[in-house]
Amino acid sequence: MSHNAVTDDFYETIKPRLHRRIGREVRVAHRVLDLGCGSCGLVRYLADACKQQVTGVDITSDSFPSRRHTSNGSRYHCLKHDAASLGFAEDGSADAVVTVWALHEMAKPKAILQEAYRVLRSGGEVLVVDFPRGSLAQRLWNEKYFRPPQVKALLEGEGFEQVQVRLIEQGQVMWARGYRPLANQT
Ligand SMILES: C[S@@+](CC[C@H](N)C(=O)[O-])C[C@H]1O[C@@H](n2cnc3c(N)ncnc32)[C@H](O)[C@@H]1O
């Protein structure tokens, strides 16, 4: 994988495009959860541009915008919460769960995907977007990143089906999707 074509601000540069792509991916979802939402940028984008009802969850509220911006009526809100235990969310209460540039940072990725499965409705989509091992992120921040087959195994291990994992954005971003099986198939 070559880093020649990308500059150090690559991830910041592609963020708006990535948000639009995520919006298209989960466009049929009404209720969306964003796990590890950081500064709630995607949460607000999906709520404003895609008119979805979005809940962002992050283990720290350090990056949240000021309090008056963390809620837009019933359209979106951002909660300080560990994504490994989403006690506030009922079984089957989300149409899509997304997690962006966060799974590698989460102490219990299996528990987080298990929770994603629980809160998704039958047929709902999980979308994991992360930095793949060996990408530009490795050079910039050198954290422990997953390889695509590891994310595929994690998703399938939690029961998701039709799992597809691929690299996008010049190989610098991993894009993994799966679906909670339809109720009559479980
Ligand atoms: C690299 S940031 C990505 C933030 C945002 N998704 C984005 O696209 O900019 C990773 C985020 O995951 C959050 N995080 C890590 N472990 C978590 C957990 N167990 N539950 C919820 N959020 C967590 C961190 O606090 C951090 O805000």
Short mmCIF file of C-alpha atoms and ligand atoms in Angstrom, two decimals:
data_model
loop_
_atom_site.label_atom_id
_atom_site.label_comp_id
_atom_site.label_asym_id
_atom_site.label_seq_id
_atom_site.Cartn_x
_atom_site.Cartn_y
_atom_site.Cartn_z
CA MET A 1 0.00 0.00 0.00
CA SER A 2 1.58 3.29 -1.07
CA HIS A 3 1.36 6.51 0.92
CA ASN A 4 2.77 8.60 -1.92
CA ALA A 5 -0.57 9.88 -3.17
CA VAL A 6 -1.88 11.01 0.20
CA THR A 7 -0.86 13.85 2.47
CA ASP A 8 -1.00 13.93 6.26
CA ASP A 9 -4.31 15.82 6.22
CA PHE A 10 -5.88 13.10 4.06
CA TYR A 11 -8.40 11.89 6.65
CA GLU A 12 -9.54 15.41 7.52
CA THR A 13 -9.90 16.20 3.83
CA ILE A 14 -12.04 13.18 3.03
CA LYS A 15 -14.31 13.50 6.09
CA PRO A 16 -17.17 15.44 4.41
CA ARG A 17 -17.10 13.01 1.47
CA LEU A 18 -17.07 10.06 3.85
CA HIS A 19 -20.05 11.44 5.75
CA ARG A 20 -21.98 11.78 2.50
CA ARG A 21 -21.08 8.23 1.59
CA ILE A 22 -22.23 6.95 4.97
CA GLY A 23 -25.45 8.92 4.55
CA ARG A 24 -26.08 7.19 1.23
CA GLU A 25 -25.22 3.80 2.71
CA VAL A 26 -27.74 4.03 5.56
CA ARG A 27 -30.28 6.17 3.68
CA VAL A 28 -33.20 3.80 4.31
CA ALA A 29 -32.59 3.79 8.07
CA HIS A 30 -34.70 6.07 10.22
CA ARG A 31 -33.16 5.44 13.65
CA VAL A 32 -29.37 5.47 13.60
CA LEU A 33 -26.80 4.93 16.35
CA ASP A 34 -23.23 6.24 15.97
CA LEU A 35 -20.87 4.47 18.38
CA GLY A 36 -17.73 6.42 19.27
CA CYS A 37 -19.21 9.58 17.80
CA GLY A 38 -16.38 11.92 18.88
CA SER A 39 -17.44 15.52 18.25
CA CYS A 40 -20.85 14.42 16.90
CA GLY A 41 -20.08 15.63 13.35
CA LEU A 42 -21.58 12.60 11.62
CA VAL A 43 -24.52 12.59 14.04
CA ARG A 44 -25.39 16.15 13.05
CA TYR A 45 -24.79 15.51 9.37
CA LEU A 46 -27.17 12.52 9.29
CA ALA A 47 -29.80 14.35 11.31
CA ASP A 48 -29.63 17.56 9.26
CA ALA A 49 -28.92 16.32 5.74
CA CYS A 50 -30.58 12.93 5.84
CA LYS A 51 -33.40 13.77 8.27
CA GLN A 52 -32.65 10.74 10.38
CA GLN A 53 -33.15 10.31 14.10
CA VAL A 54 -29.61 9.85 15.35
CA THR A 55 -28.07 9.01 18.71
CA GLY A 56 -24.33 9.41 19.13
CA VAL A 57 -22.52 7.63 21.93
CA ASP A 58 -19.02 8.30 23.16
CA ILE A 59 -17.20 7.14 26.25
CA THR A 60 -16.03 10.70 26.79
CA SER A 61 -17.85 13.96 26.19
CA ASP A 62 -14.58 15.89 25.84
CA SER A 63 -15.13 16.48 22.11
CA PHE A 64 -18.86 17.14 22.27
CA PRO A 65 -19.87 20.56 21.06
CA SER A 66 -21.40 22.90 23.60
CA ARG A 67 -24.44 21.54 25.38
CA ARG A 68 -26.95 23.49 23.37
CA HIS A 69 -25.62 21.82 20.22
CA THR A 70 -25.76 18.26 21.45
CA SER A 71 -29.48 18.02 20.95
CA ASN A 72 -31.75 19.20 18.18
CA GLY A 73 -35.18 18.49 19.58
CA SER A 74 -35.91 14.86 19.02
CA ARG A 75 -33.77 14.68 15.86
CA TYR A 76 -30.40 13.92 17.48
CA HIS A 77 -28.56 13.73 20.73
CA CYS A 78 -25.09 12.73 21.87
CA LEU A 79 -24.64 10.75 25.05
CA LYS A 80 -21.62 10.04 27.18
CA HIS A 81 -21.75 6.26 27.41
CA ASP A 82 -19.65 3.15 26.92
CA ALA A 83 -20.71 1.58 23.63
CA ALA A 84 -20.05 -1.85 25.10
CA SER A 85 -23.17 -1.54 27.20
CA LEU A 86 -26.01 0.42 25.62
CA GLY A 87 -28.47 0.05 28.47
CA PHE A 88 -30.55 3.01 27.25
CA ALA A 89 -31.30 1.33 23.91
CA GLU A 90 -33.98 -1.33 23.64
CA ASP A 91 -33.54 -4.54 21.66
CA GLY A 92 -34.29 -3.95 17.98
CA SER A 93 -34.62 -0.19 18.41
CA ALA A 94 -32.16 0.89 15.68
CA ASP A 95 -32.36 0.54 11.90
CA ALA A 96 -28.62 1.10 11.47
CA VAL A 97 -25.56 1.22 13.70
CA VAL A 98 -22.43 2.95 12.45
CA THR A 99 -19.02 3.30 14.02
CA VAL A 100 -16.42 5.44 12.34
CA TRP A 101 -12.68 5.43 13.00
CA ALA A 102 -13.42 4.06 16.47
CA LEU A 103 -13.58 0.26 16.61
CA HIS A 104 -9.78 -0.08 16.80
CA GLU A 105 -9.82 2.25 19.81
CA MET A 106 -12.49 0.39 21.74
CA ALA A 107 -11.29 -1.84 24.56
CA LYS A 108 -13.97 -4.49 23.89
CA PRO A 109 -14.72 -4.58 20.15
CA LYS A 110 -16.55 -7.90 20.44
CA ALA A 111 -18.84 -6.58 23.17
CA ILE A 112 -19.53 -3.48 21.07
CA LEU A 113 -20.54 -5.50 18.02
CA GLN A 114 -22.65 -7.73 20.26
CA GLU A 115 -24.49 -4.65 21.51
CA ALA A 116 -24.85 -3.39 17.94
CA TYR A 117 -26.49 -6.70 17.05
CA ARG A 118 -28.83 -6.55 20.03
CA VAL A 119 -30.07 -3.03 19.37
CA LEU A 120 -30.50 -3.53 15.62
CA ARG A 121 -33.86 -4.54 14.28
CA SER A 122 -34.11 -7.65 12.20
CA GLY A 123 -32.57 -6.81 8.80
CA GLY A 124 -30.82 -3.71 10.21
CA GLU A 125 -27.33 -2.75 9.02
CA VAL A 126 -24.08 -2.40 10.91
CA LEU A 127 -21.43 -0.26 9.21
CA VAL A 128 -17.87 -0.25 10.50
CA VAL A 129 -15.56 2.35 8.99
CA ASP A 130 -12.02 2.27 10.31
CA PHE A 131 -8.37 2.67 9.47
CA PRO A 132 -6.93 -0.59 8.17
CA ARG A 133 -3.63 -1.89 9.45
CA GLY A 134 -0.76 -0.53 7.39
CA SER A 135 -2.67 2.56 6.22
CA LEU A 136 -1.61 6.18 6.51
CA ALA A 137 -3.12 6.15 10.02
CA GLN A 138 -0.44 3.68 11.03
CA ARG A 139 2.24 6.19 10.14
CA LEU A 140 0.37 9.14 11.68
CA TRP A 141 -0.80 7.63 14.97
CA ASN A 142 0.56 4.09 15.03
CA GLU A 143 -2.30 2.49 16.95
CA LYS A 144 -3.31 -1.14 16.70
CA TYR A 145 -5.54 -1.39 13.64
CA PHE A 146 -7.51 -4.35 12.32
CA ARG A 147 -6.94 -6.12 9.04
CA PRO A 148 -10.08 -6.58 6.87
CA PRO A 149 -10.33 -10.36 7.54
CA GLN A 150 -10.29 -9.69 11.29
CA VAL A 151 -13.26 -7.33 11.04
CA LYS A 152 -15.08 -9.82 8.82
CA ALA A 153 -14.51 -12.54 11.41
CA LEU A 154 -15.63 -10.26 14.25
CA LEU A 155 -18.86 -9.36 12.46
CA GLU A 156 -19.63 -12.93 11.41
CA GLY A 157 -18.74 -14.13 14.90
CA GLU A 158 -21.49 -11.93 16.35
CA GLY A 159 -24.05 -13.31 13.91
CA PHE A 160 -24.12 -10.67 11.19
CA GLU A 161 -24.72 -11.95 7.69
CA GLN A 162 -23.90 -10.78 4.14
CA VAL A 163 -20.72 -9.34 5.61
CA GLN A 164 -18.57 -7.46 3.11
CA VAL A 165 -15.32 -5.74 3.95
CA ARG A 166 -13.38 -3.66 1.45
CA LEU A 167 -10.87 -0.87 1.25
CA ILE A 168 -11.92 2.51 -0.12
CA GLU A 169 -10.30 5.94 -0.47
CA GLN A 170 -7.04 4.71 -2.00
CA GLY A 171 -6.85 1.87 0.47
CA GLN A 172 -6.69 4.21 3.48
CA VAL A 173 -10.15 3.42 4.84
CA MET A 174 -11.79 0.08 5.64
CA TRP A 175 -15.51 -0.15 4.91
CA ALA A 176 -17.31 -3.12 6.46
CA ARG A 177 -21.02 -3.83 6.42
CA GLY A 178 -23.24 -6.61 7.66
CA TYR A 179 -26.88 -7.19 8.45
CA ARG A 180 -28.77 -8.64 11.36
CA PRO A 181 -30.57 -11.67 9.90
CA LEU A 182 -34.27 -11.33 9.18
CA ALA A 183 -36.33 -12.66 12.06
CA ASN A 184 -37.60 -15.73 10.21
CA GLN A 185 -34.02 -16.73 9.40
CA THR A 186 -32.71 -16.78 12.98
C1 LIG B 1 -10.71 8.48 16.54
S1 LIG B 1 -12.17 8.95 17.41
C2 LIG B 1 -13.37 8.96 16.09
C3 LIG B 1 -14.49 9.90 16.38
C4 LIG B 1 -15.57 10.04 15.29
N1 LIG B 1 -16.28 8.79 15.06
C5 LIG B 1 -15.01 10.56 14.00
O1 LIG B 1 -15.31 9.99 12.95
O2 LIG B 1 -14.31 11.59 14.01
C6 LIG B 1 -12.62 7.47 18.33
C7 LIG B 1 -13.69 7.74 19.38
O3 LIG B 1 -14.09 6.51 19.99
C8 LIG B 1 -14.42 6.79 21.33
N2 LIG B 1 -14.45 5.54 22.10
C9 LIG B 1 -13.43 4.72 22.44
N3 LIG B 1 -13.86 3.67 23.18
C10 LIG B 1 -15.22 3.84 23.30
C11 LIG B 1 -16.25 3.09 23.93
N4 LIG B 1 -15.97 1.96 24.59
N5 LIG B 1 -17.51 3.54 23.84
C12 LIG B 1 -17.80 4.69 23.19
N6 LIG B 1 -16.87 5.44 22.56
C13 LIG B 1 -15.60 5.03 22.62
C14 LIG B 1 -13.31 7.76 21.75
O4 LIG B 1 -13.64 8.48 22.93
C15 LIG B 1 -13.20 8.64 20.51
O5 LIG B 1 -14.04 9.79 20.58
#
